[in-house]
Coordinates of C-alpha atoms and ligand atoms in Angstrom, one line a residue:
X919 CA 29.3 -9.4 4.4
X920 CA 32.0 -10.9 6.3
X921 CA 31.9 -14.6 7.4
X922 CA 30.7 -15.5 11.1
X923 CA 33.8 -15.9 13.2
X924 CA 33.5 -19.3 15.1
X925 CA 35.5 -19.9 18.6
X926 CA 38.9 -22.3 17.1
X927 CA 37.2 -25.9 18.7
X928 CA 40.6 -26.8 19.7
X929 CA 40.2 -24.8 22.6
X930 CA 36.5 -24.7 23.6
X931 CA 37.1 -28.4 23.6
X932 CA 39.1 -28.0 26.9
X933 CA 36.2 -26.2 28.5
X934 CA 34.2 -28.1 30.9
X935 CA 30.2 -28.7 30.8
X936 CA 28.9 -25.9 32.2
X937 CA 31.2 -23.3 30.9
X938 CA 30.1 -25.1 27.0
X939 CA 26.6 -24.6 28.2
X940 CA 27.3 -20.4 28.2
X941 CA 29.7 -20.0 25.1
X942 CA 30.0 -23.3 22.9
X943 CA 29.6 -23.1 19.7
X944 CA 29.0 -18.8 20.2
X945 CA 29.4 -17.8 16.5
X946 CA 29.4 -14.0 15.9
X947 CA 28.7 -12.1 13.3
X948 CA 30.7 -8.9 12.0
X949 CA 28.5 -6.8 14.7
X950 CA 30.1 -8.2 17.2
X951 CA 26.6 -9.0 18.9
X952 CA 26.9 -10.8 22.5
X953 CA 23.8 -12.9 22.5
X954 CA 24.0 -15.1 19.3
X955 CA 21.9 -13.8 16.4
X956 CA 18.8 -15.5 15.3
X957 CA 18.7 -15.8 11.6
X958 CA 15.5 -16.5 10.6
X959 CA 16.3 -17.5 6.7
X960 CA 15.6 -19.9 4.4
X961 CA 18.1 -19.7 1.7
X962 CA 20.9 -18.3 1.3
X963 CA 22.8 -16.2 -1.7
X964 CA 25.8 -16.7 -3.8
X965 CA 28.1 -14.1 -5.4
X966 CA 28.2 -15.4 -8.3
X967 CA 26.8 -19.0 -10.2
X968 CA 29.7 -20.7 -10.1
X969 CA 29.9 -20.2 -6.5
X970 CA 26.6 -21.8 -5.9
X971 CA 27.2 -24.7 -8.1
X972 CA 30.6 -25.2 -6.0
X973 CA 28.6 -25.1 -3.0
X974 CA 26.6 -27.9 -4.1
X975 CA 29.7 -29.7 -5.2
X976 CA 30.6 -29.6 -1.6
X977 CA 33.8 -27.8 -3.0
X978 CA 33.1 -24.2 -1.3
X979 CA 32.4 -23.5 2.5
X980 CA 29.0 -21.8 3.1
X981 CA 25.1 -22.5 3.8
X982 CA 22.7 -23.6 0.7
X983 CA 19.2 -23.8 2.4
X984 CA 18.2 -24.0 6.1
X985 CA 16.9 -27.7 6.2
X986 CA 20.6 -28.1 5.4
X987 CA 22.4 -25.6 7.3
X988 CA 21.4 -22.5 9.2
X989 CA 23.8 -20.7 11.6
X990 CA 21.9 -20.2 14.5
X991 CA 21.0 -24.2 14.8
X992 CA 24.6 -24.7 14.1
X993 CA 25.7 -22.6 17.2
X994 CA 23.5 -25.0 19.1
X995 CA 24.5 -28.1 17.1
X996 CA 28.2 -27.5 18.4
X997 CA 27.2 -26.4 21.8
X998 CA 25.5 -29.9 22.2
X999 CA 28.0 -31.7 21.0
X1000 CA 30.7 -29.3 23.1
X1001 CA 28.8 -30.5 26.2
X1002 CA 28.2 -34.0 25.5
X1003 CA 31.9 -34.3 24.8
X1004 CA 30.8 -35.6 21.2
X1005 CA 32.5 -34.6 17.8
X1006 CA 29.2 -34.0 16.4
X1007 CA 25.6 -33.1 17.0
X1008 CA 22.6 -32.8 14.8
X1009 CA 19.1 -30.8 15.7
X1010 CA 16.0 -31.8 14.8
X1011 CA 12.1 -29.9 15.3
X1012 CA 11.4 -32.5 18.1
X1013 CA 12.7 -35.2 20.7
X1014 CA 11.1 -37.8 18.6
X1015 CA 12.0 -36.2 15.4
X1016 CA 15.6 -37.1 16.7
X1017 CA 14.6 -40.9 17.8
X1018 CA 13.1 -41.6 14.7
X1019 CA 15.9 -40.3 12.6
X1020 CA 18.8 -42.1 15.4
X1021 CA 17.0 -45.0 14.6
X1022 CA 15.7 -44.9 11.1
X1023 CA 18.8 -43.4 9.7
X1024 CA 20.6 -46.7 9.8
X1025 CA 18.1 -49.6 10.1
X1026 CA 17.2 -51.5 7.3
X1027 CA 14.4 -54.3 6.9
X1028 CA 15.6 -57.9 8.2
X1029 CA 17.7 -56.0 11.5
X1030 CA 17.2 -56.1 15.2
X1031 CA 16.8 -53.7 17.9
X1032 CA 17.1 -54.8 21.5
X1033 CA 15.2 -51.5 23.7
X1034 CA 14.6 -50.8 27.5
X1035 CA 10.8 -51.7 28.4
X1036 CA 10.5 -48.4 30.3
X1037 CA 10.3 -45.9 27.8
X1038 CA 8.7 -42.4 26.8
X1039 CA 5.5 -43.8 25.3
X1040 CA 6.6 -42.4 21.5
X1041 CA 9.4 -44.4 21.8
X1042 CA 7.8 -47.2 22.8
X1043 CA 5.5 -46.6 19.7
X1044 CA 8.4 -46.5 17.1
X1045 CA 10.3 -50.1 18.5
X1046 CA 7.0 -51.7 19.1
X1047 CA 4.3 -50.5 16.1
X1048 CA 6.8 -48.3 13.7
X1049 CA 9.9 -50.7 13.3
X1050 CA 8.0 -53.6 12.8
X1051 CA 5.7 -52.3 9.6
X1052 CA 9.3 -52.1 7.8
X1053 CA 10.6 -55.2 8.9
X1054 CA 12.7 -54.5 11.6
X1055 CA 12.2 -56.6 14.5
X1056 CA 12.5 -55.5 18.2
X1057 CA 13.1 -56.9 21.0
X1058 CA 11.8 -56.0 25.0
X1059 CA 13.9 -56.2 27.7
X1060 CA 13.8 -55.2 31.5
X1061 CA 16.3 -52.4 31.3
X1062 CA 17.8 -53.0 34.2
X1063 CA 18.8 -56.9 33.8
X1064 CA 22.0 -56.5 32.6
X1065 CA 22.0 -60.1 31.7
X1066 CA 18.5 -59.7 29.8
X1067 CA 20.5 -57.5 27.1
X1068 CA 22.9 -60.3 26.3
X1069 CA 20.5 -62.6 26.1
X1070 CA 18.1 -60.7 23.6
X1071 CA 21.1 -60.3 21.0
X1072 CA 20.7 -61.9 17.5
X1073 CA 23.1 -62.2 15.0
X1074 CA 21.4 -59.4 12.8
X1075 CA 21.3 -57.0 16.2
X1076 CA 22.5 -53.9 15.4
X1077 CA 21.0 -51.5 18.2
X1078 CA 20.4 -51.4 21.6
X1079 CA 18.3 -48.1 23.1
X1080 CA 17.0 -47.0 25.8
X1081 CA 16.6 -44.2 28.4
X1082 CA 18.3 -43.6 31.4
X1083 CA 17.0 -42.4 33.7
X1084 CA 13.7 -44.2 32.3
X1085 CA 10.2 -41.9 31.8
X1086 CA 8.4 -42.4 34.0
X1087 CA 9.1 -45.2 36.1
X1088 CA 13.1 -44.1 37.0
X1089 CA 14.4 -47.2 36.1
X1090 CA 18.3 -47.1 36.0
X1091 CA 20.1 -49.1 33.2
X1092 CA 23.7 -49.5 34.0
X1093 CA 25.4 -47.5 30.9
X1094 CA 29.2 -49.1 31.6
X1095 CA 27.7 -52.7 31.6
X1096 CA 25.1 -52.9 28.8
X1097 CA 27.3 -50.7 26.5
X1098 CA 30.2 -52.8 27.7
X1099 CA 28.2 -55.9 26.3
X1100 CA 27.0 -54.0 22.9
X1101 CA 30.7 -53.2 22.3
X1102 CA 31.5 -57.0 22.5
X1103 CA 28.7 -57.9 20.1
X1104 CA 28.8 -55.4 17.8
X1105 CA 26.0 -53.4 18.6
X1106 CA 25.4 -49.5 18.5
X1107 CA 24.0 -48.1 21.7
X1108 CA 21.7 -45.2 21.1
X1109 CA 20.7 -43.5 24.6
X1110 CA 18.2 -41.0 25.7
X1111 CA 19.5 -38.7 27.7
X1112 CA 16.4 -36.3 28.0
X1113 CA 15.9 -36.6 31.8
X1114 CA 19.8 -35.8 33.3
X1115 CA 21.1 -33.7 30.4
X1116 CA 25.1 -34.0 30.0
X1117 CA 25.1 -31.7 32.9
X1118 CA 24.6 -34.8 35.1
X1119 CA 25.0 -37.9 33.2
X1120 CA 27.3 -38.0 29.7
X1121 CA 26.7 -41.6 28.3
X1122 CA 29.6 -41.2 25.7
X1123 CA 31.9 -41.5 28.6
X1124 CA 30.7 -44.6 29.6
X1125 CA 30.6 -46.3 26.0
X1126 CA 27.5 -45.2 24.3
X1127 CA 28.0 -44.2 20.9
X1128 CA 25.3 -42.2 20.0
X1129 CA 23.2 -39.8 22.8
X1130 CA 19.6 -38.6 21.8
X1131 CA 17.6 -35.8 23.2
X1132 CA 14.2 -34.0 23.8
X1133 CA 15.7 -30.6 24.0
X1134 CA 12.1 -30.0 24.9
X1135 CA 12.9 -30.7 28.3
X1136 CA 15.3 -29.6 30.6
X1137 CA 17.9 -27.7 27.8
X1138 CA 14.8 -25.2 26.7
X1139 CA 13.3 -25.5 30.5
X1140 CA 10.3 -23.2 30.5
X1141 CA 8.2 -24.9 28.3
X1142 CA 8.7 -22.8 25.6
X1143 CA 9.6 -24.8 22.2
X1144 CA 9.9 -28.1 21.1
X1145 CA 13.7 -29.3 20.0
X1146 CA 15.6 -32.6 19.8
X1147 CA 19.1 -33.6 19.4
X1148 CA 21.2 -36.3 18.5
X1149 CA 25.1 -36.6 19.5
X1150 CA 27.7 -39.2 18.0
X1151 CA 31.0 -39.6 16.1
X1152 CA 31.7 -37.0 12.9
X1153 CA 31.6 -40.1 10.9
X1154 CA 28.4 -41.0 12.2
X1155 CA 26.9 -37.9 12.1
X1156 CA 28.4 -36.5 8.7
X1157 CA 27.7 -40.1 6.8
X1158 CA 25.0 -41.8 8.2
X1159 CA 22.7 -38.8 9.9
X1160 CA 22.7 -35.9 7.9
X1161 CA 21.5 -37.6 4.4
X1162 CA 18.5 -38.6 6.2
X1163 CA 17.7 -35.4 8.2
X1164 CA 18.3 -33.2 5.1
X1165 CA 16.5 -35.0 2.8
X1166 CA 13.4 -36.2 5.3
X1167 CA 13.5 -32.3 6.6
X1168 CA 12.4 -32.9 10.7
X1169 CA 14.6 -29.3 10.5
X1170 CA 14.9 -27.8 13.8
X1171 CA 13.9 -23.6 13.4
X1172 CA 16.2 -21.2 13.9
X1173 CA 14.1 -19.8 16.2
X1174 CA 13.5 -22.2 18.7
X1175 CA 17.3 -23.1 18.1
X1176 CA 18.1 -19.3 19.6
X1177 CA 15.3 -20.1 22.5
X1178 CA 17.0 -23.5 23.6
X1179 CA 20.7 -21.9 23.2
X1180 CA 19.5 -19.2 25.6
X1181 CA 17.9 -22.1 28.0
X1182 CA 21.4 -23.5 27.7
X1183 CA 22.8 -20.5 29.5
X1184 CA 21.0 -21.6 32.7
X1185 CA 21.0 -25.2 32.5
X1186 CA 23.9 -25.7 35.1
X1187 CA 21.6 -23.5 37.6
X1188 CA 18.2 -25.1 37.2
X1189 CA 19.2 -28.3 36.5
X1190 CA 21.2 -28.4 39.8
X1191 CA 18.2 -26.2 42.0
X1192 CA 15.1 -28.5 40.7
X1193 CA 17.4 -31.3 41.8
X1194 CA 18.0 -29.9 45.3
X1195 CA 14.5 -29.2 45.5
X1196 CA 13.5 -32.5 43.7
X1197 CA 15.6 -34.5 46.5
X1198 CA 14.1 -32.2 49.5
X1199 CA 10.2 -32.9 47.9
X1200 CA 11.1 -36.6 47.7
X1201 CA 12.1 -37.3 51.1
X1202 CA 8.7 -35.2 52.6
X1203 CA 6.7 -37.6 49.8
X1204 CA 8.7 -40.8 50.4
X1205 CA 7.1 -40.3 54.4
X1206 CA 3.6 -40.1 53.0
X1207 CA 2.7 -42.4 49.7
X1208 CA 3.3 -45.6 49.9
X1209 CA 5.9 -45.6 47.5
X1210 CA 8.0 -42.6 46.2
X1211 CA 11.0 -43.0 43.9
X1212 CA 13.9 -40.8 43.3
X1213 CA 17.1 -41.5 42.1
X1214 CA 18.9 -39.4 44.8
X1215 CA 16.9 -41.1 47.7
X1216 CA 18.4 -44.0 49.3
X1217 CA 15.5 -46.1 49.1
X1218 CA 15.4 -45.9 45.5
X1219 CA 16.7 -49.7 44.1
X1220 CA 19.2 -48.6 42.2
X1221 CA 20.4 -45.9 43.8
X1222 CA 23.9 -46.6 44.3
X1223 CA 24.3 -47.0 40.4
X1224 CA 22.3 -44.1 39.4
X1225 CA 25.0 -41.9 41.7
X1226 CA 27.5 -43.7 39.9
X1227 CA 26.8 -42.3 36.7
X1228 CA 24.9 -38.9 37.5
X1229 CA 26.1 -35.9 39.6
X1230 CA 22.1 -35.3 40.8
X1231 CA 19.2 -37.3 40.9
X1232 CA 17.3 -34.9 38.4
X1233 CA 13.7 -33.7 38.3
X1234 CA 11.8 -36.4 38.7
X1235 CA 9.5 -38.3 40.7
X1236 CA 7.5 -41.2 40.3
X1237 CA 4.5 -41.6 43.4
X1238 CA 2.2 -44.7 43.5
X1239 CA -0.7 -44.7 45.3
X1240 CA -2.9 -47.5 46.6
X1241 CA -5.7 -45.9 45.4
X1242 CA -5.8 -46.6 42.0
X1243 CA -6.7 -44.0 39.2
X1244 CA -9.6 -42.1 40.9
X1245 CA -6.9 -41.7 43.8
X1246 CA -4.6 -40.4 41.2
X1247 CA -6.8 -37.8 39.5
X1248 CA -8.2 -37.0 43.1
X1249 CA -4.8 -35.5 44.2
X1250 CA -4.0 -33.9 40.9
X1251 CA -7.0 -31.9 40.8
X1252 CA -6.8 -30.5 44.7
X1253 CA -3.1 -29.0 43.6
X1254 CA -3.4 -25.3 44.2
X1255 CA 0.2 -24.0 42.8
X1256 CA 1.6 -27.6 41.1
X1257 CA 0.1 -27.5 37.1
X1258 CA -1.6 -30.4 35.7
X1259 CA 0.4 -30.9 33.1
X1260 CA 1.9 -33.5 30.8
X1261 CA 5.5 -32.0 30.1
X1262 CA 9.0 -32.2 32.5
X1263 CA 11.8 -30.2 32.6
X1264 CA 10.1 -27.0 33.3
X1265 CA 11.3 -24.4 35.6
X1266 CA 7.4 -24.9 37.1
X1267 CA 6.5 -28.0 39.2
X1268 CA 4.4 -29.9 37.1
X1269 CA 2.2 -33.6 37.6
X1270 CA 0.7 -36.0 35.5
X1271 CA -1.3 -38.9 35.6
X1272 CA 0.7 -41.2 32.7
X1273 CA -1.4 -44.3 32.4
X1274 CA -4.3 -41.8 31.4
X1275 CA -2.1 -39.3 29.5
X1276 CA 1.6 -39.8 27.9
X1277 CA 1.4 -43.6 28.2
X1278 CA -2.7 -43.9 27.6
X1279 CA -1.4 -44.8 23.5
X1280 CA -0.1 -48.5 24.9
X1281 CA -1.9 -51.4 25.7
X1282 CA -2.8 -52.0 29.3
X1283 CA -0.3 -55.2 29.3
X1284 CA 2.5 -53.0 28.7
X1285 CA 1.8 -50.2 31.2
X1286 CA 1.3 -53.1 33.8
X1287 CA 5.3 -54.2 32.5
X1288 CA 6.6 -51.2 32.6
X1289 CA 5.5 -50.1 36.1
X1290 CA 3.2 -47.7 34.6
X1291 CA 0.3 -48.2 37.3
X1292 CA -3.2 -46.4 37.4
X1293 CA -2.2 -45.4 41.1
X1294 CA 1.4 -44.0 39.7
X1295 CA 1.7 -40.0 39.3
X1296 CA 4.8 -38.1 38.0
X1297 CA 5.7 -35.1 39.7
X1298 CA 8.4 -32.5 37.7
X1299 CA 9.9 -30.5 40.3
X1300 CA 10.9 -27.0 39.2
X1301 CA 12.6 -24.0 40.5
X1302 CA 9.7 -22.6 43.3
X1303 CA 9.9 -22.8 46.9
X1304 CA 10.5 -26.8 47.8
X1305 CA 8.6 -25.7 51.2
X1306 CA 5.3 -24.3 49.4
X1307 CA 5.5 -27.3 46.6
X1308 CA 5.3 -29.4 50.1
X1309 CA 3.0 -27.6 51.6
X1310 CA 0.6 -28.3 47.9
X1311 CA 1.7 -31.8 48.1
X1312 CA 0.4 -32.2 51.3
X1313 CA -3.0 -30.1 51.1
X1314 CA -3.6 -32.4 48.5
X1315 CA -2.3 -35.8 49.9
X1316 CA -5.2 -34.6 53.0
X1317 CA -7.6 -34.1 50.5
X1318 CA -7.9 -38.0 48.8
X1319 CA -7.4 -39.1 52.1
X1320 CA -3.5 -39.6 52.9
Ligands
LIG1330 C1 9.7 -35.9 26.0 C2 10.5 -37.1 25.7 C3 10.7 -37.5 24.4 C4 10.1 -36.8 23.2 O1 10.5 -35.5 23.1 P1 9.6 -34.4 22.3 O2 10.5 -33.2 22.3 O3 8.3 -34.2 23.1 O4 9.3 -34.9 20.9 C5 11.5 -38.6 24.2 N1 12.1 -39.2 25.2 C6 12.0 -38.8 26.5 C7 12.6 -39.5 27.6 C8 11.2 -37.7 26.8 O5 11.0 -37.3 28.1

């Protein structure tokens, strides 16, 4: 059996995004297949002993065991990475999977971490309850106070992360200034990219040194599998990463690495559609609820900066209602063709109530500080009709009386 042929990196690296998103990291077996190869194996075999024990010696190329290596996550690994414009990527089984271990992987009891208040609830979780039970203090800022970051630093600070755009509330943190501060103090900056995908936002460029993803999301797309990613230097990756991931085991499947490689393929198209239709269902809702924000819409705060760094305004939208929850669950349930359902980057519009369902897990207090509202809803706009997601929108803004 002959070795998979990889593409030379010298020249995918020239590629740009969406041409990375098709054919980085393709690595092709001796069959010559077009769509990669899923290789669902556990292990793998060795000619002879002594080549095994110099593949454990690190002395001899090749795969040992898939929560080490496995080529199909590998193809995705380097497609990542190929589109974030990063030397290296890692996979893991899950978004968080791949917070935990960007975080974990290089904390130690007695450091610091300064993280954006609005925040996936999870990550929330692991700053506010997990950190702390190791002895690993956190700090809370407003996210969008550039100031508030440079204030929160501490001589044994060694992180700062956050999300950008934030889940759910679309708060913008300005990635040039707060990693420009980090830089100047030291500080790692781990972002979560989950919500523009390098197809719209790359952090690296802007100073980050380490970008972390639910794959979940928009790189799968159809609500198919669960995958996560994290992005940084080799050094990074190959030193401080890996020896965590392989020997905790959050090992992404070669399975759902082949479904996410193939959601890759039409990234650049749905990411850039649900966007247009994202932007077109946010002005109709911006003229109906009393508030509607949307990165791409003008009366968004920070809309200025969030063009600034992204190339769309992305999926989301975040609709508060006066009405409080009953208001909120009211206009969920009269949707005819939107789903009631909890997860975003999906080719299908889907809504949620999160103060009663992502964020339910924190404490009232910090839903109220986040923006997290019992009148807010979060609407993922996918890839139907934007005319007949209006028209649902608006049977069901009749229906609770708006
Ligand atoms: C969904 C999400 C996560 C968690 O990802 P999973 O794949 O569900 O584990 C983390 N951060 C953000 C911003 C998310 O939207």
């Amino acid at each position: 059996m002959k070795k998979l042929t990889g593409q030379d990196r010298s020249i995918t690296t020239t590629w740009r995004p969406a041409t990375q998103a098709v054919r980085g990291g393709t690595a092709r077996s001796h069959f010559g297949e077009t769509s990669e190869a899923i290789f669902l194996t556990s292990g793998f075999t060795y000619d002879c002993a002594g080549d095994a024990a110099a593949r454990f010696a690190g002395e001899q190329q090749g795969m040992t065991y898939s929560r080490l290596q496995n080529p199909t996550v590998e193809m995705l690994e380097e497609r990542i990475a190929l589109m974030e414009g990063a030397e290296a990527a890692r996979c893991m089984a899950s978004g968080m999977a791949a917070m935990t271990a960007a975080l974990l992987c290089q904390l130690s009891a007695g450091d610091h971490v300064v993280a954006g208040r609005a925040a996936f609830g999870s990550c929330r979780w692991l700053t506010d309850t997990l950190l702390p039970r190791f002895g690993i203090e956190s700090t809370i800022v407003d996210g969008t106070d550039n100031d508030a970051w440079k204030a929160a630093i501490r001589p044994n600070t060694r992180l700062f992360f956050f999300e950008t755009p934030a889940n759910p509330t679309l708060d913008i943190v300005d990635l040039e200034a707060v990693c420009r501060i980090a830089k100047d103090a030291g500080v790692l900056t781990i972002v979560d990219n989950a919500f523009a995908t390098p197809l719209l936002q790359r952090p690296l460029d802007y100073g980050a040194d380490i970008v972390a993803y639910s794959a979940t999301k928009m790189m799968d797309g159809q609500g198919r599998v669960l995958a996560g990613a994290v992005c940084g230097t080799k050094e990074f990756i190959d030193n401080t990463l890996l020896s965590f991931t392989r020997n905790t085991g959050p090992t992404l499947s070669a399975f759902n690495a082949w479904v996410v490689l193939k959601g890759m393929e039409t990234l650049d198209l749905r990411i850039r559609r649900q966007s247009e239709n994202a932007l077109q269902v946010a002005q109709f809702l911006e003229k109906r609820v009393p508030r509607a924000l949307y990165p791409g819409l003008a009366s968004h705060p920070q809309h200025a900066l969030a063009m600034k760094q992204m190339s769309a305004g992305g999926t989301i939208i975040a609709v508060y209602l006066d009405g409080g929850r009953s208001q909120a669950h009211g206009l969920l349930d009269a949707l005819e063709l939107i789903d009631i359902s909890n997860n975003i980057g999906d080719s299908r519009s889907l809504m949620t109530h999160p103060s009663s369902t992502t964020h339910a897990g924190l404490s009232a207090e910090v839903r109220a500080a986040m923006g997290v509202e019992e009148g807010m809803l979060r609407l993922n706009v996918g890839l139907e009709d934007p005319l007949d997601l209006i028209d649902d929108l608006d049977r069901a803004l009749k229906a609770v009386g708006l």
